[in-house]
Each structure stands twice: as C-alpha cells, then as structure tokens.
Tab-separated table of C-alpha atoms and ligand atoms in Angstrom:
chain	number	residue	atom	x	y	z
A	1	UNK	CA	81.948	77.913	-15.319
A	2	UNK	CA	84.214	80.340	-16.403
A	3	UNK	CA	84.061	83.881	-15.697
A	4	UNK	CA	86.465	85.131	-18.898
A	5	UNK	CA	86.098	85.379	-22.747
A	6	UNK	CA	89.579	84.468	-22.653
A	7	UNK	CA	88.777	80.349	-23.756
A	8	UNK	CA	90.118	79.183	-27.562
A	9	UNK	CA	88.045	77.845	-29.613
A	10	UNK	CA	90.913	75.627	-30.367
A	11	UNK	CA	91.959	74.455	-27.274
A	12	UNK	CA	91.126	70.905	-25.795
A	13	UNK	CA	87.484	71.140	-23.888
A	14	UNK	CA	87.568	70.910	-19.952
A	15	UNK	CA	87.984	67.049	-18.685
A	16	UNK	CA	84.464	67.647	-17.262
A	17	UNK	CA	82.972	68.926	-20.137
A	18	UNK	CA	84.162	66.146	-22.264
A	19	UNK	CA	83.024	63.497	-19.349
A	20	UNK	CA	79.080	65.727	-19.036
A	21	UNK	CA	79.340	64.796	-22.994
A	22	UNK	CA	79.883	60.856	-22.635
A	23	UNK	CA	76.877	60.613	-19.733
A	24	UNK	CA	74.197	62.288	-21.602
A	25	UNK	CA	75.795	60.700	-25.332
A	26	UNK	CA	75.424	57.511	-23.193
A	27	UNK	CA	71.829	57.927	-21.994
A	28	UNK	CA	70.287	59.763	-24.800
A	29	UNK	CA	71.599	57.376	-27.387
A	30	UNK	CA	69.715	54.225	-25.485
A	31	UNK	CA	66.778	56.234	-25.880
A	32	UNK	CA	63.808	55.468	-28.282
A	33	UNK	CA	63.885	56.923	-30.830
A	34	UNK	CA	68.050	57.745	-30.441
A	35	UNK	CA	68.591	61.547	-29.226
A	36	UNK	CA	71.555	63.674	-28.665
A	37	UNK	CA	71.277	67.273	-27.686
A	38	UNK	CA	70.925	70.292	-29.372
A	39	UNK	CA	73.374	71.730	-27.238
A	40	UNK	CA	76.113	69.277	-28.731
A	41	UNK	CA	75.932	70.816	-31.979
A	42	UNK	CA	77.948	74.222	-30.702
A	43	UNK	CA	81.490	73.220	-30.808
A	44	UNK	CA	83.717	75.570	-32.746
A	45	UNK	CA	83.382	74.094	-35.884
A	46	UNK	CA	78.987	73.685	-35.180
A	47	UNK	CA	79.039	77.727	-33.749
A	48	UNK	CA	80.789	78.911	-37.302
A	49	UNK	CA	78.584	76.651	-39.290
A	50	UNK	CA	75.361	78.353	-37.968
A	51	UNK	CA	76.778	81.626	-38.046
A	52	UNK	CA	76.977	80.512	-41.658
A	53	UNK	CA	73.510	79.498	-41.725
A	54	UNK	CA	72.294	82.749	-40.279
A	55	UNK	CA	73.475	84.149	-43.639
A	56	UNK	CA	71.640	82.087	-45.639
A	57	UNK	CA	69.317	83.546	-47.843
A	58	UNK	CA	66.969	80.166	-46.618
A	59	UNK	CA	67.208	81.012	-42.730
A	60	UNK	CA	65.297	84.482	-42.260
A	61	UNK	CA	65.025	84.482	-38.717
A	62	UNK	CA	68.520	86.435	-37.869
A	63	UNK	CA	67.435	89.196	-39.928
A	64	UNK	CA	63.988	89.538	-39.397
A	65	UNK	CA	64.981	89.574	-35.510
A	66	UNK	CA	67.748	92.273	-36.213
A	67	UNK	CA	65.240	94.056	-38.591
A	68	UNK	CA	63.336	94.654	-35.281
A	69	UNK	CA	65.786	95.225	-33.006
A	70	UNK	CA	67.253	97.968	-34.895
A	71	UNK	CA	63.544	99.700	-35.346
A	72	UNK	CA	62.474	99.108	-31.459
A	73	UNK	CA	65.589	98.435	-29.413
A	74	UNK	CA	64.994	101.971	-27.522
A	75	UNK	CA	61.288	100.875	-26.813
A	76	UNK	CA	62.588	97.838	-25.884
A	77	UNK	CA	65.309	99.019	-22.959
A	78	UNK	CA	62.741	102.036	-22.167
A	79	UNK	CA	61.349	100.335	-19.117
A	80	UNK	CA	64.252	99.322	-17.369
A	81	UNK	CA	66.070	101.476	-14.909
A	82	UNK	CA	69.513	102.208	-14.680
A	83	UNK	CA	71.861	100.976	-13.887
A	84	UNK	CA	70.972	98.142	-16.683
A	85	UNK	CA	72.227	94.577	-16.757
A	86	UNK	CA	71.667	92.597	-20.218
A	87	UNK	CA	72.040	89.023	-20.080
A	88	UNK	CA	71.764	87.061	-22.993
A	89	UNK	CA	70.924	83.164	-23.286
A	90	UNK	CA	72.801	81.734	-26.047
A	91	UNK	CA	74.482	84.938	-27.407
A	92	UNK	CA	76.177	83.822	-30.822
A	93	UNK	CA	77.686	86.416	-32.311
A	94	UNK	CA	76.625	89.057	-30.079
A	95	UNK	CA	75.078	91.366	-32.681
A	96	UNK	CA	71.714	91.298	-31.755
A	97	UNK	CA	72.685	92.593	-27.783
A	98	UNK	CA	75.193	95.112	-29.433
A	99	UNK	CA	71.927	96.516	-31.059
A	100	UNK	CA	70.674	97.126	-27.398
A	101	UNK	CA	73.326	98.459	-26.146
A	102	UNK	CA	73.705	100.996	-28.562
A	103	UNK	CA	69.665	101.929	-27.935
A	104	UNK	CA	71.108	102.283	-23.924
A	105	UNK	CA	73.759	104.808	-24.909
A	106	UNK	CA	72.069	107.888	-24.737
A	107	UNK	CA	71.790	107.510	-21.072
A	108	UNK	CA	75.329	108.521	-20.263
A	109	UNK	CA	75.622	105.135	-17.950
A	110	UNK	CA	77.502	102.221	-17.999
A	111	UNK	CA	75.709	98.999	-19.383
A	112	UNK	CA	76.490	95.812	-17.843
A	113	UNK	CA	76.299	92.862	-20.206
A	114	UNK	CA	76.767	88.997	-19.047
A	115	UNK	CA	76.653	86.160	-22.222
A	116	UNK	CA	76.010	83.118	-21.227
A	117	UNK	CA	76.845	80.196	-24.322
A	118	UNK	CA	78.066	76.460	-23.817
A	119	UNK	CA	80.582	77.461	-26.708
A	120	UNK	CA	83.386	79.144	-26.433
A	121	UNK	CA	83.390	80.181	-30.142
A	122	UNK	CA	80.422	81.890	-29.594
A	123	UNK	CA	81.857	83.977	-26.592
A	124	UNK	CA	84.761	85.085	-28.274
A	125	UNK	CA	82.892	85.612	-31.000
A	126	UNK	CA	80.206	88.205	-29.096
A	127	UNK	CA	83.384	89.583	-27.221
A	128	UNK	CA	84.596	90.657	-30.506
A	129	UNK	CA	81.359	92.560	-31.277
A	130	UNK	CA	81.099	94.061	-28.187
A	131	UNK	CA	84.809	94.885	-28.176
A	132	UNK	CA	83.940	98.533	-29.515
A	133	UNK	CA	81.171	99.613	-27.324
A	134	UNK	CA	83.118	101.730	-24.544
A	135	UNK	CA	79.770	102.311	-22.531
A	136	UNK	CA	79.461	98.319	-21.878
A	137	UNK	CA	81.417	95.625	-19.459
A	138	UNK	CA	81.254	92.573	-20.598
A	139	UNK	CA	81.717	88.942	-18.092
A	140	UNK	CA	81.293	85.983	-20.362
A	141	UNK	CA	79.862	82.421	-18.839
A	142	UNK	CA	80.931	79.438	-20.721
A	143	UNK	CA	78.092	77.359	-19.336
A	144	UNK	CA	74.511	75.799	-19.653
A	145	UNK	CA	71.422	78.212	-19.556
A	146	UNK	CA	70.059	77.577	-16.562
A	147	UNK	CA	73.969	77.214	-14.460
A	148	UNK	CA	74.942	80.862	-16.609
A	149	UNK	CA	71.491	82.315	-15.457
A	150	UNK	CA	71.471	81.433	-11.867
A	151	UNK	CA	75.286	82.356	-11.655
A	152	UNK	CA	74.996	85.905	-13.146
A	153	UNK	CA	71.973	86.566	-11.209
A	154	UNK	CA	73.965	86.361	-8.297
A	155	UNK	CA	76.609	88.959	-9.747
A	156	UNK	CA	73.999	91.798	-10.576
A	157	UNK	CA	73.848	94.984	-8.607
A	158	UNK	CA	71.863	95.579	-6.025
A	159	UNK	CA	69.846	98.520	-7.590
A	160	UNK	CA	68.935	98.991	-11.575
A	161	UNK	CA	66.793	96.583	-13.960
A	162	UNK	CA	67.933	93.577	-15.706
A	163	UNK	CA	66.977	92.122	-19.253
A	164	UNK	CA	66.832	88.568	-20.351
A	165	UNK	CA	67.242	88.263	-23.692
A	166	UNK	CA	66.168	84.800	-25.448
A	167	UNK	CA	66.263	85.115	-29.004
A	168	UNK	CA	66.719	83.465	-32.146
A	169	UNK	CA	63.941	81.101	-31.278
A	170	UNK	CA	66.063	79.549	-29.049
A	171	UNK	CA	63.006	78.877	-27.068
A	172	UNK	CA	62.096	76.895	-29.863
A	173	UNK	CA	63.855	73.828	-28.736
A	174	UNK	CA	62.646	73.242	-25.933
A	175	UNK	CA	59.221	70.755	-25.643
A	176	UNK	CA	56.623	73.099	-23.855
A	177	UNK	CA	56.147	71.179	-20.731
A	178	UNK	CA	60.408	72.116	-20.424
A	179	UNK	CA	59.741	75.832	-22.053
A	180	UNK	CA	56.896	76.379	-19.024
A	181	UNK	CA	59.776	75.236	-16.654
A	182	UNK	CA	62.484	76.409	-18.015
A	183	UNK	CA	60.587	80.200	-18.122
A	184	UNK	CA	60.116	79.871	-14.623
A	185	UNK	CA	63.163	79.354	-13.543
A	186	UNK	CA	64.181	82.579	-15.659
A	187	UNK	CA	61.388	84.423	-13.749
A	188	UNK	CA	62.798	82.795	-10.377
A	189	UNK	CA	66.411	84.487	-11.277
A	190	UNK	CA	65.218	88.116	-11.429
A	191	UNK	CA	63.363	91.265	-9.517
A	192	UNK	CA	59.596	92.443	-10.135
A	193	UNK	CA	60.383	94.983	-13.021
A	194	UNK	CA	63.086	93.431	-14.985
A	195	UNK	CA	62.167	92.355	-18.067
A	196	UNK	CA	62.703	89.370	-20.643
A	197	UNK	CA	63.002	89.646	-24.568
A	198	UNK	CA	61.833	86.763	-25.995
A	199	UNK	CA	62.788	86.251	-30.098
A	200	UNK	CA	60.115	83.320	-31.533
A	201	UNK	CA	59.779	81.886	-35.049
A	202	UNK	CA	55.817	81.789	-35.934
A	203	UNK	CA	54.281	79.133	-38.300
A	204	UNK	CA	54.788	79.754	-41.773
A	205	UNK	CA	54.723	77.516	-44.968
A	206	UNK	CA	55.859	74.059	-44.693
A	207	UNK	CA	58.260	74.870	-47.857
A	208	UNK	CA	59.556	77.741	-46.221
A	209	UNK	CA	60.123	76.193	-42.783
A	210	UNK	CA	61.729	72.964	-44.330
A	211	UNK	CA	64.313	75.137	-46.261
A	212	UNK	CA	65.106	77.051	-43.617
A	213	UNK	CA	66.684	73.893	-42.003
A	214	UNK	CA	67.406	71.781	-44.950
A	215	UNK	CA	69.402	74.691	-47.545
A	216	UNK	CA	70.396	74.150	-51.038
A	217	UNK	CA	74.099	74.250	-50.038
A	218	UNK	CA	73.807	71.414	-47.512
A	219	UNK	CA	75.170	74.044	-44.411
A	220	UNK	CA	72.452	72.594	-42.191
A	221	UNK	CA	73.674	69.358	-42.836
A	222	UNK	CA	76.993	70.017	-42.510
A	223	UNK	CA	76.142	71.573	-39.126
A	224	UNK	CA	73.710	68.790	-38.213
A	225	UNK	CA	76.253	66.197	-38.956
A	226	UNK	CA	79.139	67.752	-37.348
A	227	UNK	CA	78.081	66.189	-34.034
A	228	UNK	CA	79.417	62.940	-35.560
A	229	UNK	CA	82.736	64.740	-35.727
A	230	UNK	CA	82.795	66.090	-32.273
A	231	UNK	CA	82.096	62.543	-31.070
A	232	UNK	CA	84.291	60.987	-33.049
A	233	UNK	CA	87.056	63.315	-32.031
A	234	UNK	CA	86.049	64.306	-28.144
A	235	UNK	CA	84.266	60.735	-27.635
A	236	UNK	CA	86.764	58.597	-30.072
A	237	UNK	CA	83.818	56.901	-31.654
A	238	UNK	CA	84.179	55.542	-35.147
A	239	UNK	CA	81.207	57.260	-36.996
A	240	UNK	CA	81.189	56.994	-40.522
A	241	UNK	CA	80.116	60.158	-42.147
A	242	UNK	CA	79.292	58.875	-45.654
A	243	UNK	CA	76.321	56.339	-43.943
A	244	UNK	CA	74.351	59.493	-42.090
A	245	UNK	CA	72.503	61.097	-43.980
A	246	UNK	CA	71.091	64.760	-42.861
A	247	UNK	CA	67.020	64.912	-42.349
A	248	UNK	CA	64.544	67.616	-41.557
A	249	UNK	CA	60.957	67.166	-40.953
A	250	UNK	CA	57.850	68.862	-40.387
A	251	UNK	CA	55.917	67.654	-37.500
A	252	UNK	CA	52.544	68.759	-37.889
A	253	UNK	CA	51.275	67.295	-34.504
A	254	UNK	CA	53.549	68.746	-32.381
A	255	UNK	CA	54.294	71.996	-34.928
A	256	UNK	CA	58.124	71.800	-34.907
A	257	UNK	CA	60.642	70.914	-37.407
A	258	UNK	CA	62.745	67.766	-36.388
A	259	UNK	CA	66.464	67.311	-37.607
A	260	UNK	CA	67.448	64.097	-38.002
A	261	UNK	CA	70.772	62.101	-38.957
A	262	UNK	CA	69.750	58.675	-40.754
A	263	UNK	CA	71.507	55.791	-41.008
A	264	UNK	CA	71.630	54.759	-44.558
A	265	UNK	CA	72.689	51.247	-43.403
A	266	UNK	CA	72.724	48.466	-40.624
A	267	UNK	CA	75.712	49.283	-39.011
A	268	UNK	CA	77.320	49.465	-35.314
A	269	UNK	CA	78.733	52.240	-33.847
A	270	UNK	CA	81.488	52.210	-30.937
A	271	UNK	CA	81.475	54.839	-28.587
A	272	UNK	CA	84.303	54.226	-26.327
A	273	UNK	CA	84.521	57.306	-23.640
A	274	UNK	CA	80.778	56.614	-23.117
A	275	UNK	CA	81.338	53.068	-22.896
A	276	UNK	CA	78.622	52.207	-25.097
A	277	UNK	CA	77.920	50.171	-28.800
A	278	UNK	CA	75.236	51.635	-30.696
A	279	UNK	CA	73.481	49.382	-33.322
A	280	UNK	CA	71.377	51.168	-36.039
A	281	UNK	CA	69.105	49.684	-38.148
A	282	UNK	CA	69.179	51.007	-41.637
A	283	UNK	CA	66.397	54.068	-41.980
A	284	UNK	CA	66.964	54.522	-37.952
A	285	UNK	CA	67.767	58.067	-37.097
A	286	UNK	CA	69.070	60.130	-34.005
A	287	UNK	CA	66.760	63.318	-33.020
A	288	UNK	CA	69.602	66.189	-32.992
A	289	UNK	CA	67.014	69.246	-32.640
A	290	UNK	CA	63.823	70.572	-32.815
A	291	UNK	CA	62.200	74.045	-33.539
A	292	UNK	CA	58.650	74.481	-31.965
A	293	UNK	CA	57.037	77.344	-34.391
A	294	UNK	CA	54.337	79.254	-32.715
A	295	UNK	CA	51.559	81.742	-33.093
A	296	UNK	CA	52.319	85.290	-31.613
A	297	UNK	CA	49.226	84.764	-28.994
A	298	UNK	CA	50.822	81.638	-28.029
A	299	UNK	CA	53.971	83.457	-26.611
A	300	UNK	CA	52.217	85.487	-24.499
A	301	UNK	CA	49.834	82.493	-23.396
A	302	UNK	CA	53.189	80.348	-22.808
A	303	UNK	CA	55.123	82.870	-20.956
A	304	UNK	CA	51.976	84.404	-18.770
A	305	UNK	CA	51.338	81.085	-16.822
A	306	UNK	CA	55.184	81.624	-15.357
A	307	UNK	CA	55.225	85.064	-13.327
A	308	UNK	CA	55.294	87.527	-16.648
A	309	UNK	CA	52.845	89.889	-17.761
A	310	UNK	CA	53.296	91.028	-21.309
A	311	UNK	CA	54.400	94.604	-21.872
A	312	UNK	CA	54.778	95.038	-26.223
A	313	UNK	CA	55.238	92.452	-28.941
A	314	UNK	CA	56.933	93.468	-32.322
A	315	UNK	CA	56.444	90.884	-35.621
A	316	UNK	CA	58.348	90.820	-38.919
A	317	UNK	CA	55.074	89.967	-41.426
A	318	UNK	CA	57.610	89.374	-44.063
A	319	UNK	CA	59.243	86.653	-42.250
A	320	UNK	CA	56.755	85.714	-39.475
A	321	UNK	CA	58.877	86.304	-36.892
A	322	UNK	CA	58.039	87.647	-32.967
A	323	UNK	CA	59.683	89.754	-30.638
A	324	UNK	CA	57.702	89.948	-27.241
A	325	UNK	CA	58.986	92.107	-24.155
A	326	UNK	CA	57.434	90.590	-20.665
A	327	UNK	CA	57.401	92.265	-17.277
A	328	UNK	CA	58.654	90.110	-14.500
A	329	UNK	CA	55.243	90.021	-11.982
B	1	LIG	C1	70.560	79.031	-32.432
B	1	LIG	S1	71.989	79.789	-31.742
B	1	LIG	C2	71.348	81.417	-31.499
B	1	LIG	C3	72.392	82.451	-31.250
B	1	LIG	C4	71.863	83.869	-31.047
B	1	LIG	N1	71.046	83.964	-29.844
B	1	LIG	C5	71.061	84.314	-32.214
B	1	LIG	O1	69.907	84.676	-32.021
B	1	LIG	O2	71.586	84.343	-33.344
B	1	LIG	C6	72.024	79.115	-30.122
B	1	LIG	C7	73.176	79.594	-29.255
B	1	LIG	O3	72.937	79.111	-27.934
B	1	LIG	C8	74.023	78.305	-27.484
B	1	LIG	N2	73.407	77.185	-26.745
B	1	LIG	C9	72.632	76.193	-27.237
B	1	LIG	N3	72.167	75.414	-26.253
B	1	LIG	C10	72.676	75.923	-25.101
B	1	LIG	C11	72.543	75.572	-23.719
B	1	LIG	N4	71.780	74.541	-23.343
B	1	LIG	N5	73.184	76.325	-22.802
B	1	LIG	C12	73.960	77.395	-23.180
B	1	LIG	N6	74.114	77.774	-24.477
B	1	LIG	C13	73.477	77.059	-25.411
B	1	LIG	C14	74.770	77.878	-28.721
B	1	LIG	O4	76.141	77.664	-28.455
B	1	LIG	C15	74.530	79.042	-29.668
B	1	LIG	O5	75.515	80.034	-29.548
C-alpha cells in the first residue's frame, strides 16, 4: 500500500508485488482451462495500451460514460453531503472523477478524492488530471480493490458523504457470484447515505461487442499479449510472442466476451520465479479477461440484493451503455 502518487511507472515493482505475481501466475496457470488475471494486464506498458484503446473509434464505452457524466455529474453528487469524499475503483486516467469534481465546485468546499489502481501508471496518470483542480486533495492507493477500499474507508472524515465510483464496466469482470460479493463488501466499507456510481456496458450486437475487444489495429492484442512481456520480464519466463496468438469471444451462455491468448503450437513454457513449466497443447489458450454485458434492470437487480437501493440510472442509447447511482441502505 502506498499512500503517494509519487511511484514511476518505470521503476522496478515492490519485491512483494513481484512475489503476489508468481503465487497467483503459479496457481492460475495449473488451472483448467489456464487463467491469469485481469489485473496483470495493468503494468505501465498494459495501463498506456488501454488508454489507447479507450480512443479507439471500436471501444465506445469511455465516451459514452463521459458523455453522461458531463450531462448528469451535478445530479449525480446532488445527494451527498458535504464534506464529500470520492473514491474511485480503478481510476485510469482520472478524467471521468475530474468530471465530478468539477460538478462539486460550486459548493465552495473542499473535495476529498482517494484513487485506488494496482498500477502505478494509472495513478500518476489521474494525478496529472487532477493536478489542476485547486478545490480537490488527492491520496493515491497503489493497491487491490478491495485492500484500497477498506484502507481509505478508514481515512474518511467523520462527518460528510462518500461516493464509490466503479466505472468503465469494471464490474464487468467479475463472475456474478464474485460481483454479489465483491458489492457487499463495498456496501460493508461505507455509511447509510453514501452513495456508489456504478458505469456498466449493456448487451449490444455480437459484431459490435467483438470489435470492441478485438480492433482493426490489433491494440487489444497488443494489450492482451503484453502480459507475456510482463512475465517474461518480472517472472523471467521465456514466452515466445510470435506462437500466442490474441482471441476474443462471445460467450452467449454466460453473456461476456472472453479474451484469450492461443497457443499456435505444442510448446513448453518455463516460468522460473513461479517455479513452474507450463505445457500447451497447440489451440490451448489462457483466459486473460472477461466482460459480463448486462441489461440496465439487471444492475439494479445485481446491486439491490447487497444493502443498495437504487436512486437514478442514466443510459447512452447510442452506445448501450449504463450509469446507475445506488443509495447505501
Ligand atoms: C478497464 S480500466 C478502467 C479505468 C477507468 N475506471 C475507466 O473507466 O476508464 C481498469 C483500471 O482498474 C485497474 N485495476 C484492474 N484490476 C484491478 C484490481 N483488482 N485492483 C485495483 N485496480 C485494478 C487497472 O489498473 C485500470 O487502471
């Protein structure tokens, strides 16, 4: 945990970190079918490449999100009382809570914001964005949703309202029995009265949704196979690049895309700080992500059932895209 935006995106990650890395590479690769984390896709190089992606004419859910936020953001804060604390999940860039914080200006207070992002990239990037707001502080977490969440919680004031803020569809990759648990634990965290923004991609075409993770100029992949080069380089493993090959799918059963990175041949893989040997058949794959797509209704079913009511929900019809604003109970 650290409680500065000070970290490099260049500098070597914390022994821990790197050690966290090996365990779950270690575990999730002996899995069936082969996982790694989503998470694992945000080192510096992974948190430029989807800021990339966001501006991809293919991937329409950072502006359809920002197309709302910039409408509503004053109907969105207008519950909460001051003095507010914003604390965002997996803040990227930081644009989308800058829009917030300019809709809390007008009260003449002082904003308090806490990011919480595994990557250090993205906190200095958000930092950055933020930079110019003189209303807002700003304490950055480099840490794991649920570690950031709890931790922060702890630092609020003792009067005022506080807003989670999940967006991007971030929600998205978790499985819903983790979503109902991991929305729980968000609800455990906070006061009867603050709130939680939560940003969800809806169920659109199957062409649409496919491009949005596969694009034309091969940036998903690039991002998607950029794990190889994290392990290579934090792990020392000897994946070859040129025998993965980048895959999305649609899952229609379970409604999410998949991304995938197939072996093109038989090969084995050495993993040495996770002390493991991977064999892959040729055609075998390892699970990197997936984006759950949902139905409006089926946000405010999901997050009801965890201590939420629902207070106003915003879409984007061009891009099917939801914004809902719950009430902690
Ligand atoms: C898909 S991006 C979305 C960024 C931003 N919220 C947006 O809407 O554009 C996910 C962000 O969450 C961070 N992240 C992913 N998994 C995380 C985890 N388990 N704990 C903390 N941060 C995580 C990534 O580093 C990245 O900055």
């Amino acid at each position: 945990m650290v409680n500065s935006l000070i970290p490099s995106s260049v500098a070597a990650p914390p022994v821990e970190a790197v050690r966290g890395f090996a365990r779950e590479v270690a575990r999730d690769l002996a899995l069936t079918p082969k996982q790694i984390q989503s998470k694992y896709l945000y080192d510096a190089l992974g948190s430029s490449l989807f800021e990339s992606i966001c501006r991809l004419p293919w991937y329409r859910i950072t502006r359809a999100e920002a197309r709302l936020l910039t409408r509503r953001a004053s109907e969105m804060v207008a519950p909460l009382e001051d003095p507010v604390t914003l604390l965002e999940l997996g803040c990227g860039s930081g644009e989308k809570v800058a829009l917030l914080a300019e809709a809390l200006r007008s009260r003449r207070r002082r904003v308090a914001i806490h990011l919480i992002d595994i990557s250090p990239t993205a906190l200095e990037l958000s930092e950055r964005t933020l930079g110019s707001l003189e209303h807002v502080s700003v304490v950055g977490h480099r840490a794991t949703y649920e570690e950031g969440l709890r931790h922060a919680a702890r630092e609020r004031p003792p009067q005022g309202g506080l807003l989670v803020l999940f967006l991007g569809s971030n929600i998205g990759n978790f499985d819903p029995p983790a979503s109902h648990d991991f929305l729980s634990e968000i609800r455990h965290a906070l006061r009867p009265g603050d709130g939680l923004l939560l940003g969800a991609d809806l169920v659109k075409p199957v062409k649409e949704l496919l491009l949005a993770y596969d694009d034309p100029l091969s940036v998903t992949a690039a991002f998607n196979k950029n794990v190889l080069v994290r392990m290579n380089r934090e792990l020392g493993a000897n994946f070859d690049l040129t025998s993965f090959e980048h895959r999305a799918i649609w899952n229609p059963g379970e409604r999410r895309v998949e991304m995938h990175l197939v072996s093109l041949v038989e090969q084995i893989v050495r993993i040495p700080r996770a002390d493991v040997t991977v064999a892959f058949e040729k055609g075998e794959s390892i699970w990197t992500e997936s984006s759950y797509k949902y139905e409006p209704h089926e946000i405010v079913e999901l997050v009801s059932g965890t201590g939420f009511r629902s207070h106003a929900q915003w879409t984007d019809a061009e891009a099917r895209f939801s914004l809902t604003l719950f009430v902690a109970k």
